[in-house]
Coordinates of C-alpha atoms in Angstrom, one line a residue:
Chain A
M575 CA -94.3 -12.5 38.8
M576 CA -91.4 -12.2 41.1
A577 CA -88.3 -14.4 40.3
L578 CA -88.0 -17.5 42.4
A579 CA -84.7 -16.5 44.0
D580 CA -86.3 -13.2 45.2
F581 CA -88.4 -15.1 47.7
E582 CA -85.3 -15.8 49.7
S583 CA -84.3 -12.2 49.9
V584 CA -87.8 -10.9 51.0
Q585 CA -87.6 -8.6 54.0
P586 CA -89.3 -10.3 57.0
T587 CA -91.7 -7.5 57.7
R588 CA -95.5 -7.5 58.2
L589 CA -95.9 -5.5 55.0
E590 CA -94.0 -8.2 53.0
L591 CA -96.0 -10.9 54.7
L592 CA -99.2 -9.2 53.5
R593 CA -97.7 -8.9 50.1
M594 CA -96.7 -12.6 50.0
K595 CA -100.2 -13.6 51.1
R596 CA -101.7 -11.5 48.4
R597 CA -99.3 -13.1 45.9
K598 CA -100.3 -16.6 47.1
T599 CA -104.0 -15.7 46.5
I600 CA -103.2 -14.5 43.0
A601 CA -101.2 -17.6 42.3
Q602 CA -104.0 -19.8 43.5
S603 CA -106.5 -18.0 41.3
V604 CA -104.1 -18.4 38.3
V605 CA -103.9 -22.1 39.1
E606 CA -107.8 -22.3 39.1
H607 CA -107.9 -20.4 35.8
L608 CA -105.2 -22.6 34.2
K609 CA -107.1 -25.7 35.3
K610 CA -110.3 -24.5 33.7
E611 CA -108.4 -23.6 30.5
L612 CA -106.8 -27.0 30.5
L613 CA -110.2 -28.7 30.9
T614 CA -111.6 -26.7 28.0
L615 CA -108.6 -27.4 25.8
T616 CA -108.7 -31.1 26.7
L617 CA -112.4 -31.3 25.9
R618 CA -111.7 -29.6 22.5
L619 CA -108.8 -32.0 21.9
Y620 CA -111.1 -35.0 22.5
E621 CA -113.7 -33.5 20.2
L622 CA -111.1 -33.1 17.4
A623 CA -109.6 -36.5 18.0
K624 CA -113.1 -38.0 17.7
K625 CA -113.7 -35.9 14.6
R626 CA -110.4 -37.0 13.1
K627 CA -111.2 -40.7 13.7
A628 CA -114.6 -40.2 12.0
E629 CA -113.0 -38.4 9.0
Q630 CA -110.4 -41.1 8.8
T631 CA -113.1 -43.8 8.6
L632 CA -114.9 -41.8 5.9
L633 CA -111.6 -41.4 4.0
N634 CA -110.9 -45.1 4.2
E635 CA -114.4 -45.9 2.9
S636 CA -114.0 -43.3 0.1
L637 CA -110.6 -44.7 -1.0
R638 CA -112.0 -48.2 -0.9
K639 CA -114.9 -47.2 -3.0
A640 CA -112.7 -45.3 -5.4
Y641 CA -110.5 -48.3 -5.9
G642 CA -113.5 -50.6 -6.3
L643 CA -114.9 -48.3 -9.0
F644 CA -111.5 -48.2 -10.7
V645 CA -111.3 -51.9 -10.8
Q646 CA -114.9 -52.0 -12.0
A647 CA -113.9 -49.6 -14.8
E648 CA -111.0 -51.9 -15.7
M649 CA -113.3 -54.9 -15.7
I650 CA -115.9 -53.2 -18.0
S651 CA -113.7 -51.3 -20.5
G652 CA -110.5 -53.4 -20.2
Q653 CA -107.1 -52.6 -18.8
R654 CA -105.9 -51.4 -22.2
S655 CA -108.4 -48.6 -22.3
I656 CA -107.7 -47.5 -18.7
V657 CA -103.9 -47.5 -19.3
E658 CA -104.5 -45.3 -22.4
A659 CA -106.9 -43.0 -20.5
S660 CA -104.2 -42.6 -17.8
L661 CA -101.6 -41.8 -20.3
T662 CA -103.5 -38.9 -21.8
S663 CA -105.9 -37.7 -19.2
K664 CA -105.4 -34.0 -18.5
V665 CA -103.7 -33.3 -15.2
I666 CA -105.9 -31.4 -12.7
N667 CA -103.9 -28.9 -10.7
F668 CA -105.0 -29.3 -7.1
N669 CA -104.0 -26.7 -4.5
V670 CA -104.5 -26.0 -0.8
L671 CA -105.2 -22.5 0.3
K672 CA -103.7 -21.9 3.8
G673 CA -105.4 -19.5 6.2
V674 CA -105.6 -18.7 9.9
E675 CA -108.7 -18.7 12.0
R676 CA -108.8 -17.2 15.4
D677 CA -110.7 -18.8 18.2
E678 CA -111.5 -15.9 20.6
M679 CA -112.8 -18.2 23.3
L680 CA -109.6 -20.3 23.5
G681 CA -107.4 -17.4 22.5
L682 CA -105.7 -19.6 19.9
S683 CA -105.1 -19.3 16.2
F684 CA -105.8 -22.4 14.1
L685 CA -104.6 -23.2 10.6
S686 CA -107.4 -23.6 8.0
F687 CA -106.9 -25.4 4.7
T688 CA -109.2 -25.0 1.7
F689 CA -109.0 -27.7 -1.1
L690 CA -108.9 -26.0 -4.5
K691 CA -109.0 -27.7 -8.0
D692 CA -108.4 -26.4 -11.5
A693 CA -111.5 -25.0 -13.0
L694 CA -110.3 -26.3 -16.5
E695 CA -111.7 -29.7 -15.6
Q696 CA -115.3 -28.5 -15.9
E697 CA -114.9 -27.6 -19.6
L698 CA -114.1 -30.9 -21.2
P699 CA -113.7 -34.6 -20.1
R700 CA -110.1 -35.4 -19.4
Y701 CA -110.2 -38.7 -21.4
G702 CA -112.2 -40.4 -24.1
I703 CA -115.7 -41.4 -22.9
T704 CA -116.8 -43.8 -25.6
D705 CA -114.2 -46.4 -24.7
T706 CA -114.1 -46.0 -21.0
S707 CA -116.8 -46.8 -18.4
A708 CA -118.7 -44.3 -16.3
S709 CA -117.2 -46.1 -13.3
L710 CA -113.9 -44.4 -14.2
D711 CA -115.6 -41.0 -13.8
E712 CA -117.2 -42.1 -10.5
S713 CA -113.8 -43.3 -9.3
S714 CA -112.2 -40.0 -10.3
V715 CA -115.0 -38.1 -8.4
E716 CA -114.5 -40.3 -5.4
I717 CA -110.7 -39.8 -5.4
Q718 CA -111.3 -36.0 -5.5
K719 CA -113.6 -36.4 -2.5
S720 CA -110.8 -38.4 -0.8
L721 CA -108.3 -35.7 -1.5
N722 CA -110.7 -33.2 0.1
K723 CA -111.0 -35.4 3.1
I724 CA -107.2 -35.7 3.4
V725 CA -107.0 -31.9 3.4
Q726 CA -109.8 -31.8 6.1
I727 CA -107.8 -34.4 8.2
A728 CA -104.7 -32.3 7.8
E729 CA -106.6 -29.3 9.1
I730 CA -107.8 -31.2 12.1
E731 CA -104.3 -32.6 12.8
A732 CA -102.8 -29.0 12.5
S733 CA -105.5 -27.9 15.1
I734 CA -104.6 -30.9 17.3
I735 CA -100.9 -29.8 17.2
V736 CA -101.9 -26.2 18.2
L737 CA -104.1 -27.6 21.0
L738 CA -101.4 -30.0 22.2
N739 CA -98.8 -27.1 22.3
A740 CA -101.3 -24.9 24.2
I741 CA -102.1 -27.7 26.6
S742 CA -98.4 -28.4 27.1
I743 CA -97.6 -24.7 27.8
R744 CA -100.5 -24.4 30.2
R745 CA -99.6 -27.6 32.0
R746 CA -96.0 -26.5 32.3
R747 CA -97.2 -23.2 33.7
L748 CA -99.6 -24.9 36.1
N749 CA -96.9 -27.3 37.3
R750 CA -94.5 -24.5 37.8
I751 CA -97.0 -22.5 39.9
Q752 CA -98.2 -25.5 41.8
N753 CA -94.9 -27.2 42.5
R754 CA -92.4 -24.3 42.6
V755 CA -94.0 -20.9 43.0
L756 CA -96.7 -21.8 45.6
P757 CA -94.4 -23.9 47.8
Q758 CA -91.8 -21.1 47.7
I759 CA -94.4 -18.4 48.6
D760 CA -95.6 -20.7 51.4
N761 CA -92.0 -21.1 52.6
A762 CA -91.4 -17.4 52.4
I763 CA -94.7 -16.8 54.4
K764 CA -93.6 -19.4 56.9
R765 CA -90.1 -17.8 57.1
I766 CA -91.5 -14.3 57.5
E767 CA -94.1 -15.5 60.1
F768 CA -91.4 -17.4 61.9
I769 CA -89.0 -14.5 61.9
I770 CA -91.8 -12.1 63.0
D771 CA -92.8 -14.6 65.8
E772 CA -89.2 -14.8 66.8
I773 CA -88.8 -11.1 66.9
E774 CA -92.1 -10.8 68.9
R775 CA -90.9 -13.5 71.3
Q776 CA -87.5 -11.8 71.8
D777 CA -89.3 -8.5 72.3
A778 CA -91.6 -10.1 74.9
I779 CA -88.6 -11.6 76.7
R780 CA -86.8 -8.3 76.5
V781 CA -89.8 -6.6 77.9
R782 CA -90.1 -9.2 80.7
V783 CA -86.4 -8.9 81.5
L784 CA -86.7 -5.1 81.5
Q785 CA -89.8 -5.3 83.7
R786 CA -88.0 -7.7 86.0
K787 CA -84.9 -5.5 86.2
R788 CA -87.1 -2.5 86.8
K789 CA -88.8 -4.4 89.6
E790 CA -85.5 -5.5 91.1
R791 CA -84.2 -1.9 90.9
A792 CA -87.4 -0.7 92.6
Q793 CA -87.1 -3.3 95.4
S794 CA -83.4 -2.4 96.0
T795 CA -84.3 1.3 96.2
V796 CA -87.0 0.5 98.8
K797 CA -84.5 -1.6 100.9
E798 CA -81.9 1.1 100.9
Chain B
M816 CA -125.2 -68.1 -43.0
P817 CA -124.5 -71.6 -41.7
R818 CA -121.3 -70.1 -40.4
T819 CA -123.5 -67.8 -38.2
I820 CA -125.4 -70.8 -36.8
V821 CA -122.2 -72.7 -36.0
G822 CA -120.7 -69.5 -34.5
K823 CA -123.7 -69.0 -32.3
L824 CA -123.5 -72.5 -31.1
R825 CA -119.9 -71.9 -30.2
L826 CA -120.7 -68.9 -28.0
I827 CA -120.2 -69.6 -24.3
E828 CA -123.5 -70.4 -22.6
L829 CA -124.8 -68.2 -19.8
N830 CA -124.6 -70.9 -17.1
T831 CA -120.9 -71.5 -18.1
L832 CA -120.2 -67.8 -17.8
R833 CA -121.7 -67.9 -14.3
D834 CA -119.5 -70.8 -13.4
M835 CA -116.4 -69.1 -14.9
T836 CA -116.8 -66.3 -12.3
K837 CA -115.7 -68.9 -9.7
F838 CA -112.6 -70.0 -11.6
N839 CA -109.0 -68.8 -11.1
V840 CA -106.9 -67.5 -14.0
H841 CA -105.3 -71.0 -14.5
Q842 CA -108.7 -72.8 -14.6
M843 CA -110.0 -70.1 -17.0
F844 CA -107.0 -70.7 -19.3
L845 CA -107.5 -74.4 -19.3
F846 CA -111.3 -74.0 -19.9
L847 CA -110.8 -71.5 -22.8
K848 CA -108.3 -73.9 -24.4
N849 CA -111.3 -76.1 -25.3
T850 CA -113.3 -73.3 -26.8
E851 CA -113.1 -71.2 -29.9
Y852 CA -110.4 -69.1 -28.3
E853 CA -107.9 -72.0 -28.5
P854 CA -105.9 -70.7 -31.5
E855 CA -105.3 -67.3 -29.8
I856 CA -104.5 -68.5 -26.3
S857 CA -102.4 -71.6 -27.2
T858 CA -99.5 -69.3 -28.0
T859 CA -98.6 -69.3 -24.3
S860 CA -98.5 -71.8 -21.4
S861 CA -100.8 -71.8 -18.4
E862 CA -97.8 -70.8 -16.2
N863 CA -97.1 -67.7 -18.2
V864 CA -100.7 -66.6 -18.7
T865 CA -101.6 -63.0 -17.6
T866 CA -104.8 -61.1 -17.7
E867 CA -103.3 -58.7 -20.3
F868 CA -102.5 -61.7 -22.5
L869 CA -106.0 -63.1 -22.2
E870 CA -107.6 -59.7 -22.9
D871 CA -105.5 -59.4 -26.0
A872 CA -106.4 -63.0 -27.1
F873 CA -110.1 -62.3 -26.8
L874 CA -109.8 -59.2 -29.0
R875 CA -107.7 -61.1 -31.6
N876 CA -110.3 -63.9 -31.6
Y877 CA -113.1 -61.3 -32.3
V878 CA -111.1 -59.9 -35.2
R879 CA -110.5 -63.4 -36.6
I880 CA -114.2 -64.3 -36.4
N881 CA -115.0 -61.0 -38.2
E882 CA -112.4 -61.7 -40.9
E883 CA -113.9 -65.1 -41.5
F884 CA -117.3 -63.5 -42.1
I885 CA -115.8 -60.7 -44.3
N886 CA -114.0 -63.2 -46.5
G887 CA -117.1 -65.5 -46.8
S888 CA -119.8 -62.9 -47.5
P889 CA -121.1 -61.2 -50.7
K890 CA -119.6 -57.9 -51.7
E891 CA -122.2 -55.5 -50.0
I892 CA -122.3 -57.4 -46.8
S893 CA -118.6 -57.8 -46.8
S894 CA -118.1 -54.1 -47.1
L895 CA -120.6 -53.5 -44.2
L896 CA -118.7 -56.0 -42.0
F897 CA -115.4 -54.4 -43.0
A898 CA -116.8 -51.0 -41.9
F899 CA -118.3 -52.7 -38.8
L900 CA -114.8 -54.0 -37.8
S901 CA -113.2 -50.7 -38.5
K902 CA -114.4 -49.9 -34.9
L903 CA -111.1 -51.6 -33.9
H904 CA -109.1 -49.7 -36.6
F905 CA -110.4 -46.4 -35.2
A906 CA -109.6 -47.7 -31.7
N907 CA -106.1 -48.3 -32.9
I908 CA -105.8 -44.8 -34.4
K909 CA -106.9 -43.4 -31.0
T910 CA -104.3 -45.5 -29.3
L911 CA -101.6 -44.2 -31.6
V912 CA -102.7 -40.6 -31.0
R913 CA -102.6 -41.3 -27.2
L914 CA -99.2 -42.9 -27.4
K915 CA -97.8 -40.0 -29.5
Y916 CA -99.4 -37.5 -27.0
S917 CA -97.6 -39.2 -24.1
D918 CA -94.3 -39.5 -26.0
M919 CA -94.2 -43.3 -25.9
T920 CA -91.8 -45.3 -27.9
S921 CA -92.8 -47.4 -30.9
E922 CA -92.3 -50.5 -28.8
A923 CA -95.4 -49.6 -26.8
V924 CA -97.4 -49.7 -30.1
L925 CA -96.7 -53.4 -30.3
N926 CA -98.3 -53.9 -26.9
Q927 CA -101.3 -51.7 -27.4
I928 CA -102.3 -52.3 -31.0
I929 CA -104.6 -55.1 -32.3
K930 CA -104.2 -56.4 -35.9
T931 CA -107.3 -55.4 -38.0
P932 CA -108.3 -56.1 -41.6
Q933 CA -107.5 -52.5 -42.3
S934 CA -103.9 -52.6 -41.2
N935 CA -101.5 -54.9 -39.5
V936 CA -99.4 -54.0 -36.4
N937 CA -96.3 -53.2 -38.4
T938 CA -98.1 -50.7 -40.6
Y939 CA -99.4 -49.0 -37.4
R940 CA -95.9 -49.0 -36.0
Q941 CA -94.4 -47.6 -39.2
V942 CA -97.0 -44.8 -39.2
F943 CA -96.2 -44.0 -35.6
E944 CA -92.5 -43.9 -36.3
D945 CA -92.9 -41.7 -39.5
S946 CA -95.2 -39.2 -37.8
S947 CA -93.8 -36.3 -35.8
S948 CA -97.2 -35.1 -34.5
I949 CA -100.8 -36.3 -33.9
G950 CA -101.9 -34.5 -37.0
D951 CA -99.5 -36.6 -39.1
I952 CA -100.8 -39.8 -37.7
L953 CA -104.4 -38.8 -38.5
K954 CA -103.4 -37.6 -42.1
L955 CA -101.6 -40.9 -42.8
L956 CA -104.4 -43.2 -41.4
I957 CA -107.7 -41.5 -42.1
N958 CA -107.2 -38.8 -44.7
D959 CA -111.0 -38.9 -45.5
C960 CA -111.9 -37.3 -42.1
I961 CA -109.1 -34.8 -42.0
S962 CA -111.3 -31.8 -42.8
A963 CA -113.6 -32.7 -39.9
L964 CA -110.5 -33.0 -37.6
K965 CA -109.1 -29.6 -38.5
D966 CA -110.9 -27.8 -35.6
P967 CA -110.3 -30.4 -33.0
I968 CA -106.6 -30.5 -33.8
E969 CA -106.5 -26.7 -33.5
K970 CA -108.3 -27.0 -30.2
F971 CA -105.9 -29.7 -29.0
E972 CA -102.9 -27.5 -29.8
E973 CA -104.6 -24.7 -27.9
T974 CA -105.7 -26.6 -24.8
G975 CA -104.0 -29.9 -24.8
F976 CA -107.4 -31.8 -24.7
L977 CA -107.5 -34.9 -26.8
F978 CA -111.2 -35.5 -26.2
P979 CA -112.5 -33.5 -29.2
I980 CA -110.2 -35.4 -31.6
E981 CA -111.4 -38.7 -30.1
M982 CA -115.0 -37.8 -30.5
V983 CA -114.6 -36.8 -34.1
L984 CA -112.9 -40.1 -34.8
D985 CA -116.0 -41.9 -33.3
K986 CA -118.2 -39.7 -35.4
C987 CA -116.2 -40.6 -38.5
F988 CA -116.5 -44.3 -37.8
Y989 CA -120.3 -44.3 -37.2
N990 CA -120.9 -42.0 -40.2
D991 CA -118.9 -44.4 -42.4
L992 CA -120.8 -47.4 -41.0
W993 CA -124.1 -45.7 -41.5
Q994 CA -123.2 -44.7 -45.1
T995 CA -122.2 -48.3 -45.9
T996 CA -125.8 -49.4 -45.0
T997 CA -127.1 -47.2 -47.9
G998 CA -125.5 -49.7 -50.3
L999 CA -127.7 -52.5 -49.0
K1000 CA -131.2 -53.4 -50.2
G1001 CA -134.5 -54.7 -48.8
V1002 CA -134.6 -56.5 -45.5
D1003 CA -130.8 -56.4 -45.1
K1004 CA -130.8 -52.6 -45.2
K1005 CA -133.7 -52.4 -42.8
I1006 CA -132.1 -54.8 -40.2
A1007 CA -128.6 -53.3 -40.6
R1008 CA -130.1 -49.8 -40.0
R1009 CA -132.1 -51.1 -37.0
I1010 CA -129.0 -52.7 -35.3
I1011 CA -126.4 -50.0 -36.2
G1012 CA -128.9 -47.2 -35.7
F1013 CA -129.7 -48.5 -32.2
E1014 CA -125.9 -48.7 -31.4
I1015 CA -125.4 -45.1 -32.6
D1016 CA -128.2 -43.9 -30.5
C1017 CA -126.8 -45.8 -27.5
V1018 CA -123.5 -44.0 -28.0
N1019 CA -125.4 -40.7 -28.2
I1020 CA -127.2 -41.5 -24.9
R1021 CA -124.0 -42.4 -23.2
V1022 CA -122.3 -39.3 -24.4
I1023 CA -125.1 -37.0 -23.3
L1024 CA -125.5 -38.6 -19.9
R1025 CA -121.8 -38.6 -19.0
L1026 CA -121.2 -35.1 -20.2
K1027 CA -124.3 -33.9 -18.4
A1028 CA -123.1 -35.5 -15.2
M1029 CA -119.7 -33.8 -15.7
E1030 CA -121.6 -30.5 -16.1
V1031 CA -120.2 -29.8 -19.5
P1032 CA -122.0 -26.9 -21.2
S1033 CA -125.0 -27.9 -23.3
E1034 CA -123.6 -26.4 -26.6
S1035 CA -120.4 -28.4 -26.2
I1036 CA -122.3 -31.7 -25.6
L1037 CA -124.3 -31.2 -28.8
D1038 CA -121.0 -30.9 -30.7
Y1039 CA -120.0 -34.4 -29.5
T1040 CA -123.3 -36.1 -30.4
M1041 CA -124.1 -37.8 -33.8
S1042 CA -127.4 -36.8 -35.4
I1043 CA -127.3 -39.7 -37.8
T1044 CA -130.5 -41.8 -37.2
D1045 CA -134.0 -40.6 -37.8
T1046 CA -135.1 -41.1 -34.2
F1047 CA -132.4 -38.9 -32.6
C1048 CA -132.3 -36.1 -35.1
F1049 CA -130.4 -32.9 -34.5
D1050 CA -133.4 -31.2 -32.8
A1051 CA -134.1 -34.2 -30.5
L1052 CA -130.4 -34.3 -29.4
K1053 CA -130.4 -30.5 -28.9
R1054 CA -133.4 -30.8 -26.6
A1055 CA -131.8 -33.6 -24.6
C1056 CA -128.5 -31.6 -24.4
N1057 CA -130.4 -28.5 -23.2
A1058 CA -132.2 -30.4 -20.4
L1059 CA -131.3 -29.4 -16.9
N1060 CA -129.7 -32.6 -15.6
V1061 CA -129.2 -36.3 -16.4
G1062 CA -132.7 -37.2 -15.3
S1063 CA -134.4 -34.6 -17.4
S1064 CA -132.2 -35.5 -20.4
I1065 CA -133.5 -39.1 -20.1
E1066 CA -137.1 -37.8 -19.8
T1067 CA -136.7 -35.6 -22.9
L1068 CA -135.4 -38.5 -24.9
L1069 CA -138.2 -40.7 -23.7
T1070 CA -140.8 -38.2 -24.8
I1071 CA -139.2 -38.1 -28.2
V1072 CA -139.1 -41.9 -28.7
K1073 CA -142.6 -42.3 -27.4
N1074 CA -143.8 -39.9 -30.1
S1075 CA -142.0 -41.9 -32.7
Y1076 CA -143.5 -45.2 -31.4
D1077 CA -140.1 -46.8 -31.1
R1078 CA -140.5 -49.8 -28.8
E1079 CA -136.9 -50.8 -28.3
R1080 CA -135.7 -47.3 -27.4
T1081 CA -138.8 -46.6 -25.2
L1082 CA -138.1 -49.8 -23.2
M1083 CA -134.4 -48.8 -22.8
L1084 CA -135.2 -45.2 -21.8
N1085 CA -137.9 -46.3 -19.3
A1086 CA -135.4 -48.7 -17.7
L1087 CA -132.8 -45.8 -17.6
L1088 CA -135.3 -43.5 -15.9
N1089 CA -136.3 -46.1 -13.3
E1090 CA -132.6 -46.9 -12.6
Y1091 CA -131.8 -43.2 -12.4
S1092 CA -134.5 -42.6 -9.8
L1093 CA -133.2 -45.5 -7.8
S1094 CA -129.5 -45.1 -7.8
S1095 CA -128.4 -42.2 -10.0
S1096 CA -125.3 -44.2 -10.8
L1097 CA -124.0 -43.6 -14.3
S1098 CA -122.2 -47.0 -14.4
N1099 CA -125.6 -48.7 -13.8
L1100 CA -127.2 -46.6 -16.5
E1101 CA -124.4 -47.7 -18.9
T1102 CA -124.9 -51.3 -18.0
I1103 CA -128.6 -50.9 -18.9
V1104 CA -127.7 -49.3 -22.3
D1105 CA -125.4 -52.2 -23.0
K1106 CA -128.0 -54.8 -21.9
H1107 CA -130.6 -53.3 -24.3
L1108 CA -128.1 -53.3 -27.1
L1109 CA -127.5 -57.0 -26.5
Q1110 CA -131.2 -57.7 -26.2
T1111 CA -131.8 -56.0 -29.6
S1112 CA -129.4 -58.5 -31.1
V1113 CA -131.0 -61.4 -29.3
R1114 CA -134.4 -60.2 -30.6
V1115 CA -133.1 -60.1 -34.2
F1116 CA -131.9 -63.7 -33.8
R1117 CA -135.4 -64.8 -32.7
K1118 CA -137.5 -62.8 -35.1
Q1119 CA -135.6 -62.1 -38.3
P1120 CA -135.4 -64.5 -41.3
F1121 CA -132.9 -67.3 -41.0
F1122 CA -130.7 -66.2 -43.9
S1123 CA -130.4 -62.5 -43.4
L1124 CA -127.7 -60.0 -42.6
G1125 CA -129.4 -59.4 -39.3
W1126 CA -128.2 -62.7 -38.1
V1127 CA -124.6 -61.9 -38.9
L1128 CA -124.7 -58.5 -37.2
A1129 CA -126.5 -59.8 -34.2
Y1130 CA -124.1 -62.7 -33.9
L1131 CA -121.1 -60.3 -34.1
N1132 CA -122.7 -58.1 -31.4
L1133 CA -123.2 -61.2 -29.2
K1134 CA -119.6 -62.2 -29.8
W1135 CA -118.5 -58.7 -28.9
F1136 CA -120.4 -58.8 -25.6
E1137 CA -119.0 -62.3 -24.9
V1138 CA -115.5 -60.8 -25.3
K1139 CA -116.4 -57.9 -23.0
N1140 CA -117.9 -60.4 -20.4
L1141 CA -114.8 -62.6 -20.5
R1142 CA -112.6 -59.5 -20.0
T1143 CA -114.8 -58.5 -17.0
I1144 CA -114.5 -62.0 -15.5
I1145 CA -110.7 -62.4 -16.0
R1146 CA -110.0 -58.9 -14.5
G1147 CA -112.4 -59.6 -11.6
I1148 CA -110.8 -62.9 -10.9
D1149 CA -107.3 -61.3 -11.0
E1150 CA -108.4 -58.7 -8.5
G1151 CA -110.1 -61.2 -6.2
I1152 CA -113.6 -59.7 -6.6
P1153 CA -116.4 -62.0 -5.2
H1154 CA -118.0 -64.1 -7.9
N1155 CA -121.5 -62.7 -7.4
K1156 CA -120.2 -59.2 -7.9
I1157 CA -118.4 -60.2 -11.1
Y1158 CA -121.6 -61.9 -12.3
G1159 CA -123.5 -58.6 -11.6
L1160 CA -121.2 -56.7 -13.9
L1161 CA -121.7 -59.1 -16.9
I1162 CA -123.8 -57.9 -19.8
L1163 CA -126.4 -60.6 -20.2
P1164 CA -129.6 -60.6 -22.1

């Protein structure tokens, strides 16, 4: 697109006027397109915000359940057993695999996170099972579900950030076109039209003056 | 045996337990001061009482009651009770192993260890200080089982998993206990084997169900079970371990006990199967196992001759469940759990 300062130096010709009008039509269609894009992005943003809220509720429930089961385990097997289990339980190595997913429709790339856990855990229990309650296992499973949920929420939040950036860029672009480019094109068109009109008017006057002079010259010739 | 009758009369009644779920820690302390727990809890004041202190006091009370029975019983019964109480000795060994694993100081031993007739706290502490590794602790405290512990110790050094060592310690305890019953005669032997055998099978069921739920390979599960009793022999346990999932393991065990016409185990496994189809919650299944273990003791009280070993073992089981219930109540109160939920977690007949 032409730099904004260039609109001032446009030659006031009919050709430039046509070029300016074409430029205005293109800018208007870009505005329409940006508005549609903004709408799509905003809808997607609302969807993600709604999904994030739902996931957050599930996470809170899951954490509450995990804590409840942990307390239940303490009640059944005693604090002493749980403290000992916590001292010796094998650490599970959790990891998050980061990837990129491209959304062709929106033309954006989103981060994707996959929750991974150490396969070693499947081989043997991490703590003694005869002096701890099964509630501890259930609590541990629930905590792992919670961690998975946290990773999902992180993925949603990363997508929200990408969307907000995209929305902000498009909004800035839209504002720039609507509030600066289009008015300047309009001004340029008005200026060219004004100058062309002025030139036409001057030409018309000049023609009329010439006609009058020619007439006067003809009359003076007849009198002589 | 009159000691058993007196002891049973001193057990906290079910209605009182229900009321205790509505107490706070201070009220609980004052209430327990007027019960058999008075010698253990009177070492502190109600202002300084904590749930950890009370939990410790309940266990010390259980040991004291056991010691009274051990000291006042004939030789065979005394050695069985001694083996029965070595449950806490083995628990202490596991604690020492865990503390050594996590590089704790010997001061931590004092907080985590309970005095038992087998050893006092200072002995455990001395062993902990003198040992440079987990193997040393095991050698010093249970040299009899050291051959059985060779493979688990090697596995621990390879993988860092303490679980195989802990399971062998449990096996050693139950094998010793079962062996002690062979020294008994007549009705005493029959009842001791009935109560202890049922407890061993309950442990087997818990191990199978929890490891099945954790998707541990069948062959490994079998290694951690105890084929000690006649009902759950090696083949029976193998079939249960090879079952597809928790539900089919219960079904397999149920088929086995139905064939052996074992009413107590059939009732328990039926209840487990019903609960599994309803909730699939392992903690609920464990509660059912514990309830049936308690009910067996209650049945022994009702049906067995007045002056028999069954009464002592049943009483000690009832006492153990009382300690567990008090522990549940005190922790629940401390966490502010609603009283009906605490009551639901109690193991009652």
